[in-house]
Amino acid sequence: MTTLYLVLVGVLMGNIAVGLLRILRGPTAADRIQAGQLFGTVTVAILLLLAIILEKPIYFDVALVFALLSVLAVVAFVTRSWPHPDAKDQDEQRD
Amino acid sequence: MAVFDLILGLLLVILVRKCLSITDMFGAVISFMAFGLLMAVAWVRLEAPDIALAEAAIGSGLTGALLFSTLGRLPHSETRQPLVPRGSGSGPGYWLVTGFWWAAAMVLIATFVFSFQELQTPGLGGPLQERLAESGVLNPVTAVLLNFRSLDTLMEIAVLLAAVVVAWSMGYVDWPARQTIPSPLLPGVVRLLTPVFLLVAFSLLWRGSHAPGGAFPGGAVLAASGILLLLSGMTVQISPRGMSWLRWVLSAGLLVFVLAGVSLMAAGFGFLVYPEQWAGNLILLIEASAGVSIGAMLLALYVGGEPDMAPSQPNNPVSRPQ
């Protein structure tokens, strides 16, 4: 079973490598943030697998905190820095 | 697992390189967040779950929200400007200097790694395990942070509070910042997630005594739930009374810590020297107040200025940023 999990971790690392390309190349902000979200999901999966492989249940907690907080980045992106012309105007008026 | 570690290290180096050299701010922020995610996996591999938790909570979650909100506040043209002028950093001089420092760093790291092999593992872990029973908690990291080296933690909380004071001295901030894109999804998601955030925050706080967790990750998750509420367009109106409440919440961690230390001194034990039979309860009290304060302080730092008080109204429902 551990071998299967190790292979899965390897596949997930491959996912991260492919996502890295999208983060580096873009071209749009949305592509990048989605790759960032993919990183978050994949990291949670890797942590869960590592928790089983290494038999350290504490990593389930780390994965839980990650899963919760990955929401924060995407919400901050969508509500605050999404390149939206009207939003920009409002921001400048407010400041 | 060696292959995994190697790939992980390689990805980290690539991300750092991109984060520092990428030509637009958005790309740099995204690379930094991806770096935070992978760094936490690296901490897990180094068997440091406490640091992994802190990295997960602060490194990728809070900093990500902070950086994205900052990007949103900058004028559009500024975020598109390259951080470094194009063409700089590609000449032979650049590579010579960078190459030199890189080689020097590698030699230094190699020296460290080889000298570590001569050290007895786990370093100070042995003496710590011997005296863990005196500390009143079962988690060695909490024992160090809140008993054996509690003065350091006290100072960290004081530094955080000082940072909030400095941020507030910069002026008032328009706290209930307008939600820029009305979304039917967001309030629903936030309504579902906020109880889970609070549950996880307090469970992290509670379990700090016997497992990785404690005041800093707990406080960070608490602050994250506050940021999520603010981002989803929650409006906060703070009455003068709410402000004084907020000040108490912000300083509660430091106050309880100092009071505990001083009253122990008055009882003849010395500053923050816990008697063995009370140590567990004292640590729990200090950790709980510190956790709530840290949450409030991180949230205050995210907001970035003193919240403007609403004109005094008797029925202001929200007084605390939770």
PDB file of N, CA and C in Angstrom, chain B residues 21-87:
ATOM      1  N   SER B  21      12.979  37.421  -9.114  1.00  0.00           N
ATOM      2  CA  SER B  21      13.416  38.004 -10.377  1.00  0.00           C
ATOM      3  C   SER B  21      12.281  38.265 -11.346  1.00  0.00           C
ATOM      4  N   ILE B  22      11.066  37.820 -11.021  1.00  0.00           N
ATOM      5  CA  ILE B  22       9.955  37.965 -11.952  1.00  0.00           C
ATOM      6  C   ILE B  22       9.670  39.456 -12.163  1.00  0.00           C
ATOM      7  N   THR B  23       9.144  39.801 -13.337  1.00  0.00           N
ATOM      8  CA  THR B  23       9.088  41.222 -13.671  1.00  0.00           C
ATOM      9  C   THR B  23       7.773  41.895 -13.305  1.00  0.00           C
ATOM     10  N   ASP B  24       6.760  41.154 -12.870  1.00  0.00           N
ATOM     11  CA  ASP B  24       5.576  41.888 -12.410  1.00  0.00           C
ATOM     12  C   ASP B  24       5.204  41.439 -11.011  1.00  0.00           C
ATOM     13  N   MET B  25       4.556  42.368 -10.288  1.00  0.00           N
ATOM     14  CA  MET B  25       4.296  42.123  -8.869  1.00  0.00           C
ATOM     15  C   MET B  25       3.344  40.965  -8.658  1.00  0.00           C
ATOM     16  N   PHE B  26       2.332  40.842  -9.533  1.00  0.00           N
ATOM     17  CA  PHE B  26       1.359  39.770  -9.331  1.00  0.00           C
ATOM     18  C   PHE B  26       2.044  38.402  -9.402  1.00  0.00           C
ATOM     19  N   GLY B  27       2.919  38.252 -10.416  1.00  0.00           N
ATOM     20  CA  GLY B  27       3.646  36.995 -10.535  1.00  0.00           C
ATOM     21  C   GLY B  27       4.503  36.718  -9.321  1.00  0.00           C
ATOM     22  N   ALA B  28       5.104  37.794  -8.774  1.00  0.00           N
ATOM     23  CA  ALA B  28       5.952  37.622  -7.594  1.00  0.00           C
ATOM     24  C   ALA B  28       5.116  37.155  -6.404  1.00  0.00           C
ATOM     25  N   VAL B  29       3.921  37.749  -6.247  1.00  0.00           N
ATOM     26  CA  VAL B  29       3.061  37.373  -5.117  1.00  0.00           C
ATOM     27  C   VAL B  29       2.648  35.911  -5.231  1.00  0.00           C
ATOM     28  N   ILE B  30       2.227  35.528  -6.436  1.00  0.00           N
ATOM     29  CA  ILE B  30       1.784  34.145  -6.653  1.00  0.00           C
ATOM     30  C   ILE B  30       2.943  33.165  -6.416  1.00  0.00           C
ATOM     31  N   SER B  31       4.129  33.518  -6.895  1.00  0.00           N
ATOM     32  CA  SER B  31       5.276  32.633  -6.665  1.00  0.00           C
ATOM     33  C   SER B  31       5.567  32.520  -5.182  1.00  0.00           C
ATOM     34  N   PHE B  32       5.430  33.652  -4.474  1.00  0.00           N
ATOM     35  CA  PHE B  32       5.703  33.633  -3.040  1.00  0.00           C
ATOM     36  C   PHE B  32       4.714  32.727  -2.313  1.00  0.00           C
ATOM     37  N   MET B  33       3.436  32.778  -2.734  1.00  0.00           N
ATOM     38  CA  MET B  33       2.448  31.924  -2.070  1.00  0.00           C
ATOM     39  C   MET B  33       2.699  30.450  -2.369  1.00  0.00           C
ATOM     40  N   ALA B  34       3.044  30.163  -3.635  1.00  0.00           N
ATOM     41  CA  ALA B  34       3.347  28.774  -3.981  1.00  0.00           C
ATOM     42  C   ALA B  34       4.564  28.301  -3.185  1.00  0.00           C
ATOM     43  N   PHE B  35       5.517  29.226  -3.015  1.00  0.00           N
ATOM     44  CA  PHE B  35       6.693  28.896  -2.202  1.00  0.00           C
ATOM     45  C   PHE B  35       6.280  28.550  -0.775  1.00  0.00           C
ATOM     46  N   GLY B  36       5.356  29.346  -0.218  1.00  0.00           N
ATOM     47  CA  GLY B  36       4.892  29.080   1.146  1.00  0.00           C
ATOM     48  C   GLY B  36       4.275  27.694   1.276  1.00  0.00           C
ATOM     49  N   LEU B  37       3.473  27.318   0.267  1.00  0.00           N
ATOM     50  CA  LEU B  37       2.832  26.000   0.289  1.00  0.00           C
ATOM     51  C   LEU B  37       3.878  24.888   0.309  1.00  0.00           C
ATOM     52  N   LEU B  38       4.836  24.991  -0.631  1.00  0.00           N
ATOM     53  CA  LEU B  38       5.829  23.919  -0.734  1.00  0.00           C
ATOM     54  C   LEU B  38       6.754  23.914   0.482  1.00  0.00           C
ATOM     55  N   MET B  39       6.996  25.121   1.016  1.00  0.00           N
ATOM     56  CA  MET B  39       7.872  25.202   2.197  1.00  0.00           C
ATOM     57  C   MET B  39       7.259  24.435   3.365  1.00  0.00           C
ATOM     58  N   ALA B  40       5.930  24.518   3.489  1.00  0.00           N
ATOM     59  CA  ALA B  40       5.285  23.783   4.571  1.00  0.00           C
ATOM     60  C   ALA B  40       5.471  22.283   4.387  1.00  0.00           C
ATOM     61  N   VAL B  41       5.416  21.822   3.124  1.00  0.00           N
ATOM     62  CA  VAL B  41       5.668  20.394   2.874  1.00  0.00           C
ATOM     63  C   VAL B  41       7.109  20.062   3.271  1.00  0.00           C
ATOM     64  N   ALA B  42       8.028  21.003   2.972  1.00  0.00           N
ATOM     65  CA  ALA B  42       9.421  20.769   3.361  1.00  0.00           C
ATOM     66  C   ALA B  42       9.551  20.670   4.882  1.00  0.00           C
ATOM     67  N   TRP B  43       8.816  21.528   5.614  1.00  0.00           N
ATOM     68  CA  TRP B  43       8.875  21.444   7.084  1.00  0.00           C
ATOM     69  C   TRP B  43       8.330  20.112   7.563  1.00  0.00           C
ATOM     70  N   VAL B  44       7.276  19.631   6.867  1.00  0.00           N
ATOM     71  CA  VAL B  44       6.735  18.319   7.237  1.00  0.00           C
ATOM     72  C   VAL B  44       7.799  17.251   7.046  1.00  0.00           C
ATOM     73  N   ARG B  45       8.516  17.329   5.908  1.00  0.00           N
ATOM     74  CA  ARG B  45       9.563  16.352   5.653  1.00  0.00           C
ATOM     75  C   ARG B  45      10.695  16.458   6.670  1.00  0.00           C
ATOM     76  N   LEU B  46      10.920  17.676   7.197  1.00  0.00           N
ATOM     77  CA  LEU B  46      11.962  17.844   8.214  1.00  0.00           C
ATOM     78  C   LEU B  46      11.450  17.489   9.611  1.00  0.00           C
ATOM     79  N   GLU B  47      10.206  16.964   9.651  1.00  0.00           N
ATOM     80  CA  GLU B  47       9.575  16.555  10.910  1.00  0.00           C
ATOM     81  C   GLU B  47       9.468  17.697  11.898  1.00  0.00           C
ATOM     82  N   ALA B  48       9.041  18.853  11.403  1.00  0.00           N
ATOM     83  CA  ALA B  48       8.790  19.999  12.268  1.00  0.00           C
ATOM     84  C   ALA B  48       7.342  20.440  12.087  1.00  0.00           C
ATOM     85  N   PRO B  49       6.386  19.641  12.622  1.00  0.00           N
ATOM     86  CA  PRO B  49       4.975  19.952  12.365  1.00  0.00           C
ATOM     87  C   PRO B  49       4.543  21.300  12.922  1.00  0.00           C
ATOM     88  N   ASP B  50       5.178  21.760  14.007  1.00  0.00           N
ATOM     89  CA  ASP B  50       4.785  23.062  14.563  1.00  0.00           C
ATOM     90  C   ASP B  50       5.060  24.178  13.561  1.00  0.00           C
ATOM     91  N   ILE B  51       6.250  24.116  12.956  1.00  0.00           N
ATOM     92  CA  ILE B  51       6.610  25.154  11.990  1.00  0.00           C
ATOM     93  C   ILE B  51       5.752  25.001  10.747  1.00  0.00           C
ATOM     94  N   ALA B  52       5.451  23.751  10.367  1.00  0.00           N
ATOM     95  CA  ALA B  52       4.599  23.533   9.197  1.00  0.00           C
ATOM     96  C   ALA B  52       3.232  24.167   9.412  1.00  0.00           C
ATOM     97  N   LEU B  53       2.687  24.020  10.629  1.00  0.00           N
ATOM     98  CA  LEU B  53       1.388  24.620  10.944  1.00  0.00           C
ATOM     99  C   LEU B  53       1.461  26.139  10.836  1.00  0.00           C
ATOM    100  N   ALA B  54       2.517  26.721  11.416  1.00  0.00           N
ATOM    101  CA  ALA B  54       2.651  28.178  11.388  1.00  0.00           C
ATOM    102  C   ALA B  54       2.810  28.658   9.953  1.00  0.00           C
ATOM    103  N   GLU B  55       3.599  27.914   9.171  1.00  0.00           N
ATOM    104  CA  GLU B  55       3.814  28.282   7.771  1.00  0.00           C
ATOM    105  C   GLU B  55       2.500  28.196   6.999  1.00  0.00           C
ATOM    106  N   ALA B  56       1.721  27.122   7.283  1.00  0.00           N
ATOM    107  CA  ALA B  56       0.442  26.958   6.594  1.00  0.00           C
ATOM    108  C   ALA B  56      -0.487  28.122   6.913  1.00  0.00           C
ATOM    109  N   ALA B  57      -0.516  28.512   8.187  1.00  0.00           N
ATOM    110  CA  ALA B  57      -1.480  29.530   8.604  1.00  0.00           C
ATOM    111  C   ALA B  57      -1.011  30.931   8.224  1.00  0.00           C
ATOM    112  N   ILE B  58       0.221  31.254   8.551  1.00  0.00           N
ATOM    113  CA  ILE B  58       0.705  32.621   8.344  1.00  0.00           C
ATOM    114  C   ILE B  58       1.325  32.773   6.969  1.00  0.00           C
ATOM    115  N   GLY B  59       2.229  31.838   6.632  1.00  0.00           N
ATOM    116  CA  GLY B  59       2.998  31.975   5.408  1.00  0.00           C
ATOM    117  C   GLY B  59       2.158  32.030   4.146  1.00  0.00           C
ATOM    118  N   SER B  60       1.212  31.097   4.004  1.00  0.00           N
ATOM    119  CA  SER B  60       0.474  31.117   2.739  1.00  0.00           C
ATOM    120  C   SER B  60      -0.880  31.799   2.875  1.00  0.00           C
ATOM    121  N   GLY B  61      -1.572  31.593   3.980  1.00  0.00           N
ATOM    122  CA  GLY B  61      -2.924  32.143   4.107  1.00  0.00           C
ATOM    123  C   GLY B  61      -2.952  33.639   4.341  1.00  0.00           C
ATOM    124  N   LEU B  62      -2.427  34.063   5.498  1.00  0.00           N
ATOM    125  CA  LEU B  62      -2.524  35.475   5.871  1.00  0.00           C
ATOM    126  C   LEU B  62      -1.716  36.364   4.943  1.00  0.00           C
ATOM    127  N   THR B  63      -0.477  35.949   4.649  1.00  0.00           N
ATOM    128  CA  THR B  63       0.359  36.792   3.786  1.00  0.00           C
ATOM    129  C   THR B  63      -0.250  36.901   2.403  1.00  0.00           C
ATOM    130  N   GLY B  64      -0.824  35.800   1.913  1.00  0.00           N
ATOM    131  CA  GLY B  64      -1.458  35.844   0.598  1.00  0.00           C
ATOM    132  C   GLY B  64      -2.568  36.882   0.558  1.00  0.00           C
ATOM    133  N   ALA B  65      -3.447  36.852   1.582  1.00  0.00           N
ATOM    134  CA  ALA B  65      -4.543  37.820   1.627  1.00  0.00           C
ATOM    135  C   ALA B  65      -3.993  39.240   1.720  1.00  0.00           C
ATOM    136  N   LEU B  66      -2.974  39.408   2.551  1.00  0.00           N
ATOM    137  CA  LEU B  66      -2.384  40.739   2.746  1.00  0.00           C
ATOM    138  C   LEU B  66      -1.786  41.268   1.448  1.00  0.00           C
ATOM    139  N   LEU B  67      -1.051  40.399   0.746  1.00  0.00           N
ATOM    140  CA  LEU B  67      -0.378  40.848  -0.475  1.00  0.00           C
ATOM    141  C   LEU B  67      -1.385  41.144  -1.579  1.00  0.00           C
ATOM    142  N   PHE B  68      -2.414  40.285  -1.700  1.00  0.00           N
ATOM    143  CA  PHE B  68      -3.418  40.536  -2.742  1.00  0.00           C
ATOM    144  C   PHE B  68      -4.182  41.818  -2.456  1.00  0.00           C
ATOM    145  N   SER B  69      -4.513  42.050  -1.177  1.00  0.00           N
ATOM    146  CA  SER B  69      -5.228  43.276  -0.844  1.00  0.00           C
ATOM    147  C   SER B  69      -4.347  44.488  -1.128  1.00  0.00           C
ATOM    148  N   THR B  70      -3.047  44.360  -0.866  1.00  0.00           N
ATOM    149  CA  THR B  70      -2.127  45.461  -1.150  1.00  0.00           C
ATOM    150  C   THR B  70      -2.068  45.735  -2.643  1.00  0.00           C
ATOM    151  N   LEU B  71      -1.995  44.650  -3.432  1.00  0.00           N
ATOM    152  CA  LEU B  71      -1.981  44.813  -4.891  1.00  0.00           C
ATOM    153  C   LEU B  71      -3.226  45.554  -5.357  1.00  0.00           C
ATOM    154  N   GLY B  72      -4.383  45.217  -4.738  1.00  0.00           N
ATOM    155  CA  GLY B  72      -5.629  45.847  -5.121  1.00  0.00           C
ATOM    156  C   GLY B  72      -5.654  47.329  -4.807  1.00  0.00           C
ATOM    157  N   ARG B  73      -4.898  47.752  -3.797  1.00  0.00           N
ATOM    158  CA  ARG B  73      -4.885  49.158  -3.406  1.00  0.00           C
ATOM    159  C   ARG B  73      -3.936  49.987  -4.251  1.00  0.00           C
ATOM    160  N   LEU B  74      -2.952  49.309  -4.832  1.00  0.00           N
ATOM    161  CA  LEU B  74      -1.999  50.059  -5.645  1.00  0.00           C
ATOM    162  C   LEU B  74      -2.670  50.487  -6.941  1.00  0.00           C
ATOM    163  N   PRO B  75      -2.292  51.633  -7.480  1.00  0.00           N
ATOM    164  CA  PRO B  75      -2.806  52.006  -8.794  1.00  0.00           C
ATOM    165  C   PRO B  75      -2.430  50.944  -9.811  1.00  0.00           C
ATOM    166  N   HIS B  76      -3.321  50.737 -10.790  1.00  0.00           N
ATOM    167  CA  HIS B  76      -3.160  49.635 -11.725  1.00  0.00           C
ATOM    168  C   HIS B  76      -1.805  49.671 -12.433  1.00  0.00           C
ATOM    169  N   SER B  77      -1.364  50.875 -12.806  1.00  0.00           N
ATOM    170  CA  SER B  77      -0.127  50.973 -13.580  1.00  0.00           C
ATOM    171  C   SER B  77       1.068  50.500 -12.768  1.00  0.00           C
ATOM    172  N   GLU B  78       1.031  50.753 -11.451  1.00  0.00           N
ATOM    173  CA  GLU B  78       2.204  50.426 -10.647  1.00  0.00           C
ATOM    174  C   GLU B  78       2.438  48.930 -10.532  1.00  0.00           C
ATOM    175  N   THR B  79       1.305  48.166 -10.466  1.00  0.00           N
ATOM    176  CA  THR B  79       1.479  46.732 -10.291  1.00  0.00           C
ATOM    177  C   THR B  79       2.009  46.078 -11.552  1.00  0.00           C
ATOM    178  N   ARG B  80       1.902  46.786 -12.687  1.00  0.00           N
ATOM    179  CA  ARG B  80       2.382  46.201 -13.935  1.00  0.00           C
ATOM    180  C   ARG B  80       3.836  46.568 -14.214  1.00  0.00           C
ATOM    181  N   GLN B  81       4.348  47.501 -13.442  1.00  0.00           N
ATOM    182  CA  GLN B  81       5.732  47.892 -13.687  1.00  0.00           C
ATOM    183  C   GLN B  81       6.673  46.782 -13.247  1.00  0.00           C
ATOM    184  N   PRO B  82       7.711  46.564 -14.024  1.00  0.00           N
ATOM    185  CA  PRO B  82       8.677  45.561 -13.594  1.00  0.00           C
ATOM    186  C   PRO B  82       9.349  45.980 -12.284  1.00  0.00           C
ATOM    187  N   LEU B  83       9.574  45.004 -11.428  1.00  0.00           N
ATOM    188  CA  LEU B  83      10.241  45.300 -10.160  1.00  0.00           C
ATOM    189  C   LEU B  83      11.699  45.669 -10.403  1.00  0.00           C
ATOM    190  N   VAL B  84      12.305  44.960 -11.340  1.00  0.00           N
ATOM    191  CA  VAL B  84      13.694  45.245 -11.681  1.00  0.00           C
ATOM    192  C   VAL B  84      13.699  45.675 -13.140  1.00  0.00           C
ATOM    193  N   PRO B  85      14.483  46.677 -13.482  1.00  0.00           N
ATOM    194  CA  PRO B  85      14.533  47.059 -14.889  1.00  0.00           C
ATOM    195  C   PRO B  85      14.991  45.886 -15.735  1.00  0.00           C
ATOM    196  N   ARG B  86      14.354  45.740 -16.879  1.00  0.00           N
ATOM    197  CA  ARG B  86      14.724  44.652 -17.771  1.00  0.00           C
ATOM    198  C   ARG B  86      16.172  44.796 -18.206  1.00  0.00           C
ATOM    199  N   GLY B  87      16.839  43.687 -18.347  1.00  0.00           N
ATOM    200  CA  GLY B  87      18.224  43.730 -18.823  1.00  0.00           C
ATOM    201  C   GLY B  87      19.211  43.743 -17.683  1.00  0.00           C
TER     202      GLY B  87
END
